[in-house]
Short mmCIF file of C-alpha atoms in Angstrom, two decimals:
data_model
loop_
_atom_site.label_atom_id
_atom_site.label_comp_id
_atom_site.label_asym_id
_atom_site.label_seq_id
_atom_site.Cartn_x
_atom_site.Cartn_y
_atom_site.Cartn_z
CA UNK A 28 50.58 -31.66 18.33
CA UNK A 29 49.00 -30.42 15.13
CA UNK A 30 47.31 -27.05 15.25
CA UNK A 31 44.21 -26.69 13.11
CA UNK A 32 43.19 -23.30 11.88
CA UNK A 33 39.47 -22.62 11.40
CA UNK A 34 38.27 -20.91 8.26
CA UNK A 35 37.58 -17.21 8.67
CA UNK A 36 33.95 -16.35 9.31
CA UNK A 37 32.16 -14.85 6.33
CA UNK A 38 31.94 -11.08 6.38
CA UNK A 39 28.34 -9.92 6.98
CA UNK A 40 26.45 -8.43 4.05
CA UNK A 41 26.56 -4.69 3.42
CA UNK A 42 24.72 -2.03 5.38
CA UNK A 43 22.60 -1.38 2.28
CA UNK A 44 21.44 -5.00 2.34
CA UNK A 45 20.55 -4.81 6.04
CA UNK A 46 18.64 -1.56 5.53
CA UNK A 47 16.71 -2.94 2.57
CA UNK A 48 15.78 -6.04 4.55
CA UNK A 49 14.54 -3.88 7.41
CA UNK A 50 12.48 -1.79 4.97
CA UNK A 51 10.96 -4.93 3.44
CA UNK A 52 9.93 -6.21 6.87
CA UNK A 53 8.47 -2.91 8.04
CA UNK A 54 4.77 -3.14 8.94
CA UNK A 55 5.05 -6.93 8.67
CA UNK A 56 2.01 -8.65 10.19
CA UNK A 57 3.30 -11.40 12.49
CA UNK A 58 0.70 -13.21 14.64
CA UNK A 59 1.76 -13.34 18.27
CA UNK A 60 4.09 -10.39 17.88
CA UNK A 61 3.21 -7.27 19.83
CA UNK A 62 2.75 -3.85 18.25
CA UNK A 63 2.75 -1.10 20.87
CA UNK A 64 2.03 -3.72 23.52
CA UNK A 65 -1.00 -4.99 21.59
CA UNK A 66 -1.39 -8.16 19.51
CA UNK A 67 -0.55 -8.00 15.81
CA UNK A 68 -3.28 -9.26 13.49
CA UNK A 69 -2.91 -10.54 9.96
CA UNK A 70 -4.85 -8.81 7.20
CA UNK A 71 -7.49 -11.53 7.30
CA UNK A 72 -7.81 -11.31 11.08
CA UNK A 73 -8.10 -7.53 10.94
CA UNK A 74 -10.72 -7.84 8.20
CA UNK A 75 -12.81 -10.12 10.40
CA UNK A 76 -12.43 -7.67 13.27
CA UNK A 77 -13.78 -4.86 11.08
CA UNK A 78 -16.67 -6.83 9.55
CA UNK A 79 -17.54 -8.69 12.78
CA UNK A 80 -16.90 -11.97 10.95
CA UNK A 81 -19.74 -11.18 8.57
CA UNK A 82 -22.47 -10.84 11.19
CA UNK A 83 -23.75 -7.61 9.63
CA UNK A 84 -23.44 -8.61 5.98
CA UNK A 85 -26.40 -7.47 3.93
CA UNK A 86 -28.47 -10.44 2.68
CA UNK A 87 -28.68 -10.96 -1.06
CA UNK A 88 -32.42 -10.34 -1.29
CA UNK A 89 -32.59 -10.16 -5.08
CA UNK A 90 -30.32 -13.18 -5.63
CA UNK A 91 -27.94 -11.50 -8.09
CA UNK A 92 -24.80 -12.66 -6.27
CA UNK A 93 -23.68 -9.21 -5.14
CA UNK A 94 -24.79 -6.52 -2.75
CA UNK A 95 -26.96 -4.10 -4.71
CA UNK A 96 -27.95 -0.81 -3.11
CA UNK A 97 -29.89 2.23 -4.15
CA UNK A 98 -29.13 5.55 -2.47
CA UNK A 99 -30.58 9.02 -2.24
CA UNK A 100 -30.07 12.35 -0.50
CA UNK A 101 -32.68 13.20 2.12
CA UNK A 102 -35.03 16.11 1.42
CA UNK A 103 -36.63 16.07 4.87
CA UNK A 104 -35.56 14.73 8.29
CA UNK A 105 -38.04 11.90 8.90
CA UNK A 106 -38.72 9.86 12.03
CA UNK A 107 -35.22 8.37 12.34
CA UNK A 108 -33.67 11.84 12.47
CA UNK A 109 -35.72 12.61 15.57
CA UNK A 110 -35.15 9.20 17.15
CA UNK A 111 -31.39 9.81 16.96
CA UNK A 112 -31.90 13.15 18.78
CA UNK A 113 -30.51 15.12 15.87
CA UNK A 114 -31.24 18.83 15.55
CA UNK A 115 -31.21 21.14 12.51
CA UNK A 116 -31.74 19.13 9.34
CA UNK A 117 -30.37 20.31 5.99
CA UNK A 118 -29.97 18.71 2.59
CA UNK A 119 -26.59 17.78 1.13
CA UNK A 120 -25.11 20.57 -0.96
CA UNK A 121 -23.82 19.79 -4.50
CA UNK A 122 -20.22 19.31 -3.32
CA UNK A 123 -21.29 16.87 -0.61
CA UNK A 124 -23.31 14.87 -3.12
CA UNK A 125 -20.38 14.66 -5.53
CA UNK A 126 -17.99 13.55 -2.78
CA UNK A 127 -20.38 10.93 -1.40
CA UNK A 128 -20.74 9.46 -4.89
CA UNK A 129 -16.94 9.15 -5.01
CA UNK A 130 -16.83 7.52 -1.56
CA UNK A 131 -19.43 4.94 -2.59
CA UNK A 132 -17.55 4.33 -5.83
CA UNK A 133 -14.36 3.60 -3.87
CA UNK A 134 -16.14 0.76 -2.05
CA UNK A 135 -17.64 -0.71 -5.23
CA UNK A 136 -14.18 -0.61 -6.81
CA UNK A 137 -12.79 -3.09 -4.27
CA UNK A 138 -15.75 -5.40 -3.58
CA UNK A 139 -18.85 -6.76 -5.32
CA UNK A 140 -21.03 -3.92 -4.11
CA UNK A 141 -23.13 -1.91 -6.56
CA UNK A 142 -24.70 1.50 -5.87
CA UNK A 143 -27.42 3.17 -7.96
CA UNK A 144 -28.64 6.68 -7.25
CA UNK A 145 -32.44 6.65 -7.04
CA UNK A 146 -35.22 6.92 -4.47
CA UNK A 147 -36.09 3.94 -2.31
CA UNK A 148 -38.46 1.79 -4.33
CA UNK A 149 -37.95 -1.39 -2.31
CA UNK A 150 -35.80 -3.09 -4.94
CA UNK A 151 -32.25 -4.36 -4.52
CA UNK A 152 -30.73 -5.44 -1.23
CA UNK A 153 -31.04 -2.13 0.58
CA UNK A 154 -31.32 1.63 0.37
CA UNK A 155 -28.88 4.21 1.76
CA UNK A 156 -29.90 7.77 2.58
CA UNK A 157 -27.70 10.78 3.43
CA UNK A 158 -28.35 14.15 5.04
CA UNK A 159 -26.98 16.82 7.40
CA UNK A 160 -27.66 17.91 10.95
CA UNK A 161 -26.51 20.87 13.02
CA UNK A 162 -26.02 19.15 16.36
CA UNK A 163 -26.88 16.16 18.51
CA UNK A 164 -28.87 16.78 21.63
CA UNK A 165 -26.39 16.89 24.53
CA UNK A 166 -23.26 16.42 22.36
CA UNK A 167 -20.93 19.34 21.60
CA UNK A 168 -18.97 19.76 18.35
CA UNK A 169 -16.66 18.43 17.07
CA UNK A 170 -17.79 15.19 18.74
CA UNK A 171 -20.45 13.28 16.86
CA UNK A 172 -19.17 14.10 13.37
CA UNK A 173 -21.62 11.63 11.85
CA UNK A 174 -24.30 9.14 12.86
CA UNK A 175 -25.23 5.98 10.96
CA UNK A 176 -28.27 3.87 11.70
CA UNK A 177 -27.39 0.15 11.64
CA UNK A 178 -30.11 -2.17 10.43
CA UNK A 179 -29.18 -4.67 7.71
CA UNK A 180 -32.34 -6.62 8.57
CA UNK A 181 -34.37 -3.65 7.42
CA UNK A 182 -34.25 -2.18 3.94
CA UNK A 183 -32.96 1.34 4.59
CA UNK A 184 -29.92 2.72 6.37
CA UNK A 185 -29.39 6.40 7.03
CA UNK A 186 -26.19 8.38 7.58
CA UNK A 187 -26.31 11.91 8.96
CA UNK A 188 -23.38 14.34 8.97
CA UNK A 189 -22.75 17.20 11.38
CA UNK A 190 -22.28 20.56 9.67
CA UNK A 191 -22.90 22.77 12.69
CA UNK A 192 -19.51 23.82 14.05
CA UNK A 193 -17.75 21.34 11.76
CA UNK A 194 -17.00 22.63 8.27
CA UNK A 195 -15.06 19.52 7.16
CA UNK A 196 -18.32 17.72 6.40
CA UNK A 197 -19.84 20.75 4.70
CA UNK A 198 -17.01 21.08 2.15
CA UNK A 199 -15.33 17.67 1.77
CA UNK A 200 -12.64 17.07 -0.82
CA UNK A 201 -10.01 14.48 -1.64
CA UNK A 202 -7.59 13.72 1.24
CA UNK A 203 -9.66 15.83 3.65
CA UNK A 204 -11.14 14.81 6.98
CA UNK A 205 -14.61 15.30 5.52
CA UNK A 206 -14.12 12.90 2.61
CA UNK A 207 -12.54 10.44 5.04
CA UNK A 208 -15.67 10.66 7.21
CA UNK A 209 -17.92 10.11 4.19
CA UNK A 210 -16.02 6.94 3.25
CA UNK A 211 -16.02 5.80 6.89
CA UNK A 212 -19.81 6.13 7.19
CA UNK A 213 -20.36 4.45 3.82
CA UNK A 214 -18.29 1.57 5.19
CA UNK A 215 -20.69 1.32 8.14
CA UNK A 216 -23.62 1.22 5.76
CA UNK A 217 -22.32 -1.84 3.91
CA UNK A 218 -21.69 -3.75 7.15
CA UNK A 219 -18.29 -2.65 8.46
CA UNK A 220 -17.58 -1.43 11.98
CA UNK A 221 -14.77 0.10 13.95
CA UNK A 222 -11.82 -2.24 14.54
CA UNK A 223 -12.53 -1.99 18.28
CA UNK A 224 -15.49 -1.52 20.62
CA UNK A 225 -15.22 2.25 20.92
CA UNK A 226 -18.15 3.74 19.02
CA UNK A 227 -18.21 7.46 19.81
CA UNK A 228 -15.45 7.07 22.41
CA UNK A 229 -12.54 9.47 22.93
CA UNK A 230 -10.60 7.01 25.09
CA UNK A 231 -7.62 7.03 22.72
CA UNK A 232 -5.51 4.40 20.99
CA UNK A 233 -3.68 3.26 24.11
CA UNK A 234 -6.87 2.32 25.97
CA UNK A 235 -9.36 1.53 23.22
CA UNK A 236 -7.44 -0.16 20.38
CA UNK A 237 -7.64 -3.94 20.69
CA UNK A 238 -4.79 -4.73 18.30
CA UNK A 239 -1.71 -2.89 17.13
CA UNK A 240 -2.75 -2.06 13.57
CA UNK A 241 -6.00 -0.33 14.59
CA UNK A 242 -5.10 3.06 13.09
CA UNK A 243 -6.05 5.24 10.13
CA UNK A 244 -2.86 3.97 8.49
CA UNK A 245 -4.54 0.59 8.04
CA UNK A 246 -8.27 1.34 8.12
CA UNK A 247 -10.60 4.29 7.44
CA UNK A 248 -12.90 2.62 9.96
CA UNK A 249 -10.41 3.32 12.76
CA UNK A 250 -10.58 6.35 15.07
CA UNK A 251 -6.88 6.48 15.81
CA UNK A 252 -4.02 8.40 14.20
CA UNK A 253 -1.66 6.64 11.79
CA UNK A 254 1.33 7.85 13.80
CA UNK A 255 0.69 5.07 16.33
CA UNK A 256 1.87 2.58 13.69
CA UNK A 257 4.89 4.57 12.54
CA UNK A 258 3.15 6.31 9.64
CA UNK A 259 2.71 10.02 8.97
CA UNK A 260 0.17 11.50 6.57
CA UNK A 261 1.21 15.11 7.16
CA UNK A 262 3.01 17.18 4.53
CA UNK A 263 4.53 20.59 5.17
CA UNK A 264 2.56 20.95 8.38
CA UNK A 265 -0.82 19.94 6.93
CA UNK A 266 -2.59 16.72 7.87
CA UNK A 267 -4.11 14.55 5.14
CA UNK A 268 -6.43 11.54 5.28
CA UNK A 269 -7.34 8.51 3.21
CA UNK A 270 -10.32 9.12 0.92
CA UNK A 271 -10.94 5.48 0.01
CA UNK A 272 -10.76 2.10 1.77
CA UNK A 273 -7.37 1.36 3.30
CA UNK A 274 -5.72 -2.06 3.16
CA UNK A 275 -7.63 -3.72 6.01
CA UNK A 276 -10.92 -2.20 4.82
CA UNK A 277 -10.38 -3.71 1.38
CA UNK A 278 -9.86 -7.13 2.96
CA UNK A 279 -12.91 -6.69 5.23
CA UNK A 280 -15.24 -5.68 2.38
CA UNK A 281 -13.97 -8.49 0.15
CA UNK A 282 -14.54 -11.03 2.91
CA UNK A 283 -18.19 -9.95 2.98
CA UNK A 284 -18.95 -9.60 -0.73
CA UNK A 285 -15.97 -10.94 -2.68
CA UNK A 286 -13.32 -8.95 -4.59
CA UNK A 287 -14.20 -6.86 -7.62
CA UNK A 288 -11.66 -8.29 -10.06
CA UNK A 289 -13.01 -6.18 -12.93
CA UNK A 290 -11.60 -2.99 -11.43
CA UNK A 291 -8.63 -1.61 -13.38
CA UNK A 292 -7.91 -4.94 -15.06
CA UNK A 293 -6.06 -3.23 -17.92
CA UNK A 294 -2.69 -1.47 -17.86
CA UNK A 295 -2.96 1.15 -15.12
CA UNK A 296 -0.77 4.03 -13.98
CA UNK A 297 -0.93 5.23 -10.38
CA UNK A 298 0.51 8.57 -9.24
CA UNK A 299 1.79 11.01 -11.86
CA UNK A 300 0.08 10.57 -15.22
CA UNK A 301 -2.58 8.39 -13.59
CA UNK A 302 -5.23 6.89 -15.84
CA UNK A 303 -7.29 5.50 -12.95
CA UNK A 304 -10.01 8.14 -13.04
CA UNK A 305 -9.77 8.24 -9.23
CA UNK A 306 -8.70 11.42 -7.46
CA UNK A 307 -7.04 9.56 -4.57
CA UNK A 308 -4.69 7.71 -6.98
CA UNK A 309 -3.86 10.81 -9.02
CA UNK A 310 -0.92 13.19 -8.46
CA UNK A 311 -0.32 16.27 -10.60
CA UNK A 312 2.38 18.18 -8.71
CA UNK A 313 5.09 17.54 -6.12
CA UNK A 314 2.94 19.28 -3.51
CA UNK A 315 0.03 16.84 -3.94
CA UNK A 316 -0.43 14.17 -1.24
CA UNK A 317 -0.90 10.50 -2.05
CA UNK A 318 -2.66 8.62 0.76
CA UNK A 319 -4.19 5.40 -0.52
CA UNK A 320 -4.17 1.62 -0.75
CA UNK A 321 -3.99 0.22 -4.28
CA UNK A 322 -6.54 -2.33 -5.46
CA UNK A 323 -6.03 -3.51 -9.03
CA UNK A 324 -7.69 -6.30 -11.01
CA UNK A 325 -4.88 -7.09 -13.47
CA UNK A 326 -2.95 -5.81 -16.46
CA UNK A 327 0.58 -4.42 -16.53
CA UNK A 328 0.66 -1.64 -13.98
CA UNK A 329 2.98 1.21 -13.06
CA UNK A 330 3.53 3.23 -9.91
CA UNK A 331 4.82 6.57 -11.21
CA UNK A 332 6.33 8.75 -8.48
CA UNK A 333 8.68 10.64 -10.79
CA UNK A 334 7.42 14.12 -9.93
CA UNK A 335 8.23 13.95 -6.23
CA UNK A 336 11.44 15.57 -5.00
CA UNK A 337 11.64 13.81 -1.65
CA UNK A 338 13.72 10.77 -0.71
CA UNK A 339 11.26 7.90 -1.11
CA UNK A 340 11.03 4.25 -0.07
CA UNK A 341 9.02 2.29 -2.63
CA UNK A 342 7.92 -1.31 -2.08
CA UNK A 343 5.97 -3.14 -4.81
CA UNK A 344 5.10 -6.19 -2.73
CA UNK A 345 1.46 -6.90 -1.93
CA UNK A 346 0.67 -6.05 1.68
CA UNK A 347 3.48 -3.50 1.87
CA UNK A 348 3.66 0.21 2.67
CA UNK A 349 5.77 2.86 0.94
CA UNK A 350 7.00 6.32 1.95
CA UNK A 351 6.24 8.62 -0.98
CA UNK A 352 5.94 12.34 -1.53
CA UNK A 353 7.41 13.33 1.82
CA UNK A 354 5.10 11.15 3.94
CA UNK A 355 5.62 7.86 5.78
CA UNK A 356 3.71 4.65 5.13
CA UNK A 357 1.14 6.58 3.11
CA UNK A 358 0.85 4.32 0.06
CA UNK A 359 0.09 0.62 0.35
CA UNK A 360 -0.64 -2.25 -2.00
CA UNK A 361 -3.51 -4.52 -1.00
CA UNK A 362 -3.07 -8.30 -0.66
CA UNK A 363 -3.41 -10.10 -3.98
CA UNK A 364 -2.40 -7.10 -6.09
CA UNK A 365 0.55 -7.18 -8.52
CA UNK A 366 2.12 -3.88 -9.61
CA UNK A 367 4.84 -4.59 -12.17
CA UNK A 368 6.73 -1.33 -12.62
CA UNK A 369 7.81 1.69 -10.60
CA UNK A 370 9.42 5.03 -11.38
CA UNK A 371 11.20 6.89 -8.60
CA UNK A 372 11.52 10.63 -8.15
CA UNK A 373 14.25 13.23 -7.95
CA UNK A 374 15.46 12.28 -4.47
CA UNK A 375 17.58 9.41 -3.18
CA UNK A 376 15.09 6.56 -3.45
CA UNK A 377 15.02 2.99 -2.16
CA UNK A 378 13.11 0.64 -4.45
CA UNK A 379 12.11 -2.96 -3.71
CA UNK A 380 10.51 -5.12 -6.38
CA UNK A 381 8.23 -8.13 -6.09
CA UNK A 382 8.29 -11.59 -7.70
CA UNK A 383 6.93 -10.33 -11.04
CA UNK A 384 9.17 -9.19 -13.89
CA UNK A 385 9.62 -5.61 -12.73
CA UNK A 386 10.92 -2.52 -14.46
CA UNK A 387 12.35 -0.27 -11.75
CA UNK A 388 13.62 3.20 -12.67
CA UNK A 389 15.32 5.19 -9.96
CA UNK A 390 15.53 8.50 -11.80
CA UNK A 391 17.77 11.35 -10.59
CA UNK A 392 19.42 10.91 -7.20
CA UNK A 393 21.53 8.29 -5.47
CA UNK A 394 19.16 5.32 -5.51
CA UNK A 395 19.30 1.81 -4.06
CA UNK A 396 17.37 -0.68 -6.20
CA UNK A 397 16.55 -4.31 -5.35
CA UNK A 398 14.44 -6.03 -7.99
CA UNK A 399 13.56 -8.97 -5.77
CA UNK A 400 12.60 -12.25 -7.42
CA UNK A 401 11.59 -12.38 -11.08
CA UNK A 402 13.47 -11.31 -14.21
CA UNK A 403 13.76 -7.55 -13.81
CA UNK A 404 15.00 -4.54 -15.77
CA UNK A 405 16.74 -2.04 -13.53
CA UNK A 406 17.53 1.59 -14.36
CA UNK A 407 19.43 3.76 -11.93
CA UNK A 408 19.17 7.07 -13.75
CA UNK A 409 21.57 9.88 -12.93
CA UNK A 410 23.38 9.83 -9.60
CA UNK A 411 25.44 7.22 -7.79
CA UNK A 412 23.19 4.18 -7.70
CA UNK A 413 23.45 0.79 -6.01
CA UNK A 414 21.93 -2.29 -7.64
CA UNK A 415 21.34 -4.67 -4.75
CA UNK A 416 20.83 -8.42 -5.02
CA UNK A 417 19.54 -9.97 -1.80
CA UNK A 418 19.53 -13.59 -2.94
CA UNK A 419 21.09 -15.62 -5.75
CA UNK A 420 17.64 -16.90 -6.74
CA UNK A 421 16.56 -13.35 -7.62
CA UNK A 422 18.74 -13.29 -10.76
CA UNK A 423 19.58 -16.69 -12.19
CA UNK A 424 21.26 -18.02 -15.34
CA UNK A 425 17.82 -18.97 -16.68
CA UNK A 426 16.21 -15.61 -15.84
CA UNK A 427 18.90 -12.98 -15.28
CA UNK A 428 18.11 -9.41 -14.32
CA UNK A 429 19.34 -6.68 -16.66
CA UNK A 430 20.89 -3.44 -15.44
CA UNK A 431 20.27 -1.04 -18.29
CA UNK A 432 22.30 2.11 -17.58
CA UNK A 433 25.32 1.20 -15.44
CA UNK A 434 28.10 3.78 -15.07
CA UNK A 435 31.41 2.30 -14.02
CA UNK A 436 33.14 4.24 -11.26
CA UNK A 437 29.86 5.76 -10.05
CA UNK A 438 27.33 2.95 -9.68
CA UNK A 439 27.79 -0.24 -7.65
CA UNK A 440 26.53 -3.81 -7.90
CA UNK A 441 26.00 -5.13 -4.37
CA UNK A 442 26.19 -8.94 -4.16
CA UNK A 443 27.40 -9.06 -0.56
CA UNK A 444 24.40 -11.14 0.51
CA UNK A 445 24.96 -13.59 -2.35
CA UNK A 446 28.61 -13.92 -1.35
CA UNK A 447 27.64 -14.28 2.34
CA UNK A 448 25.33 -17.18 1.46
CA UNK A 449 28.33 -19.01 -0.01
CA UNK A 450 29.96 -19.01 3.42
CA UNK A 451 33.08 -17.27 2.12
CA UNK A 452 34.68 -14.15 3.62
CA UNK A 453 35.15 -12.59 0.19
CA UNK A 454 34.30 -13.03 -3.47
CA UNK A 455 37.08 -14.68 -5.46
CA UNK A 456 37.32 -13.64 -9.12
CA UNK A 457 38.39 -16.46 -11.45
CA UNK A 458 38.55 -17.17 -15.18
CA UNK A 459 36.72 -20.51 -14.85
CA UNK A 460 34.85 -22.08 -11.94
CA UNK A 461 36.96 -24.60 -9.99
CA UNK A 462 34.27 -26.06 -7.74
CA UNK A 463 34.77 -23.78 -4.77
CA UNK A 464 31.89 -21.71 -3.40
CA UNK A 465 32.17 -17.94 -3.63
CA UNK A 466 33.84 -17.83 -7.04
CA UNK A 467 32.84 -15.16 -9.58
CA UNK A 468 33.40 -14.69 -13.29
CA UNK A 469 33.11 -11.18 -14.75
CA UNK A 470 33.17 -10.79 -18.54
CA UNK A 471 32.44 -8.08 -21.12
CA UNK A 472 31.16 -8.49 -24.68
CA UNK A 473 32.30 -5.55 -26.80
CA UNK A 474 29.76 -6.37 -29.52
CA UNK A 475 26.68 -6.35 -27.32
CA UNK A 476 28.24 -3.88 -24.84
CA UNK A 477 26.97 -6.00 -21.98
CA UNK A 478 28.94 -7.26 -19.01
CA UNK A 479 28.04 -10.53 -17.33
CA UNK A 480 28.61 -11.35 -13.67
CA UNK A 481 28.20 -14.98 -12.62
CA UNK A 482 28.68 -16.41 -9.12
CA UNK A 483 28.88 -20.00 -7.89
CA UNK A 484 27.52 -20.03 -4.32
CA UNK A 485 27.46 -23.81 -3.75
CA UNK A 486 30.78 -25.02 -5.14
CA UNK A 487 29.36 -27.17 -7.94
CA UNK A 488 31.37 -25.30 -10.61
CA UNK A 489 28.14 -23.86 -12.04
CA UNK A 490 26.72 -20.38 -11.60
CA UNK A 491 23.72 -19.99 -9.30
CA UNK A 492 23.63 -16.23 -9.86
CA UNK A 493 23.87 -14.26 -13.10
CA UNK A 494 23.22 -10.63 -13.98
CA UNK A 495 23.58 -8.82 -17.31
CA UNK A 496 24.82 -5.24 -17.21
CA UNK A 497 24.76 -2.73 -20.06
CA UNK A 498 28.19 -1.13 -19.97
CA UNK A 499 31.61 -2.35 -18.92
CA UNK A 500 31.83 -3.34 -15.27
CA UNK A 501 35.13 -3.60 -13.40
CA UNK A 502 35.81 -5.60 -10.27
CA UNK A 503 35.97 -2.39 -8.24
CA UNK A 504 32.32 -1.73 -9.17
CA UNK A 505 31.24 -4.82 -7.25
CA UNK A 506 30.40 -4.73 -3.53
CA UNK A 507 30.87 -8.18 -2.06
#
């Protein structure tokens, strides 16, 4: 009786591949999948939850195609102040006025909402007014940090901020609780609500949140801490907050009024060396926090995190969250946004590109870099770096990636997932393809000083994968 011997099972891809895949799927929004025992909502579903499916959208009274508001700072309490049972009126101080202007600007950056500072003259779609109070009758500080009057059918909305026993509102600044509250209340004024039915409630995330992503990590309109969704906005023992709309807020505002595609439509740098003109996108030292969601209208853009000394996880895909500057899940990229380039810091960074032609620079440290789809330029910098290729389609003969600073004996090229897709237990190096899957050809051109690695994953005697590498690569440099 003949004994048949089955082919050996292909060896699984490397641990680095598995870890990068897990990082890429982190915070993934999968309908029907629970998050903390609560349903997971897509960005669009969460947006509709926050804007009540547009029920409180301001009508376009002047017919200009966008929401146009005037705003002013109250000089006296007025009837509404008393109706809300507020006590101890005071005007906004200069710092409060400056910070509220920035909060309003952050909303107009992401959606077709325009704000003009002037007294209420009845023009435009509505008027917003801001002022302070000392306390609410029957409510002790720090509860009742702010009160907003909802009335899009009327012409004026008012937001009042507690300053009695609560200094955060009196002296707000970027990444502070006070600035976060200002942006939150401004969101209410343009027609956004809390992601759940818990206005003024202290019931907590476990009882009050209606879906898993209802946290400050996804929305400034949420009451609940970002730690519930695996994020952490603290740095060296100090808690920081988003100063501008978070990812789900951006979606919610754009569902109401449409996206502002004119915002930062040129070449923009976020992080170190930022040219955004926005304090929440600007970092000047390694101690500065960066808590934000990026909205960008176009151009060739760069995420520069080079000044941070922490180990970072950087994801350039729209809808993703990155760990930067010693925090977790603190920097996100809104749906529909393309950021082309990224620069890592001094630590051991993980970098994941998107489908654009990315330039990814790891910098000092032992970095793991996956360019994703698109024709990318990859720079490891100093340290022992791994250039990871998750799929043969990410670097093809027609559009090969280029590794620009490879050091043989220190750096590695990880094609274990490409080899695994061929169904073979190992990569077989050959001089010419013979029509068997899993064959690789490695060559070096002394004139150009570039190595070329080609792999046939299907067995058609043609390469499906190709990468160009500056420097001479040996077979021992390849992880397969």
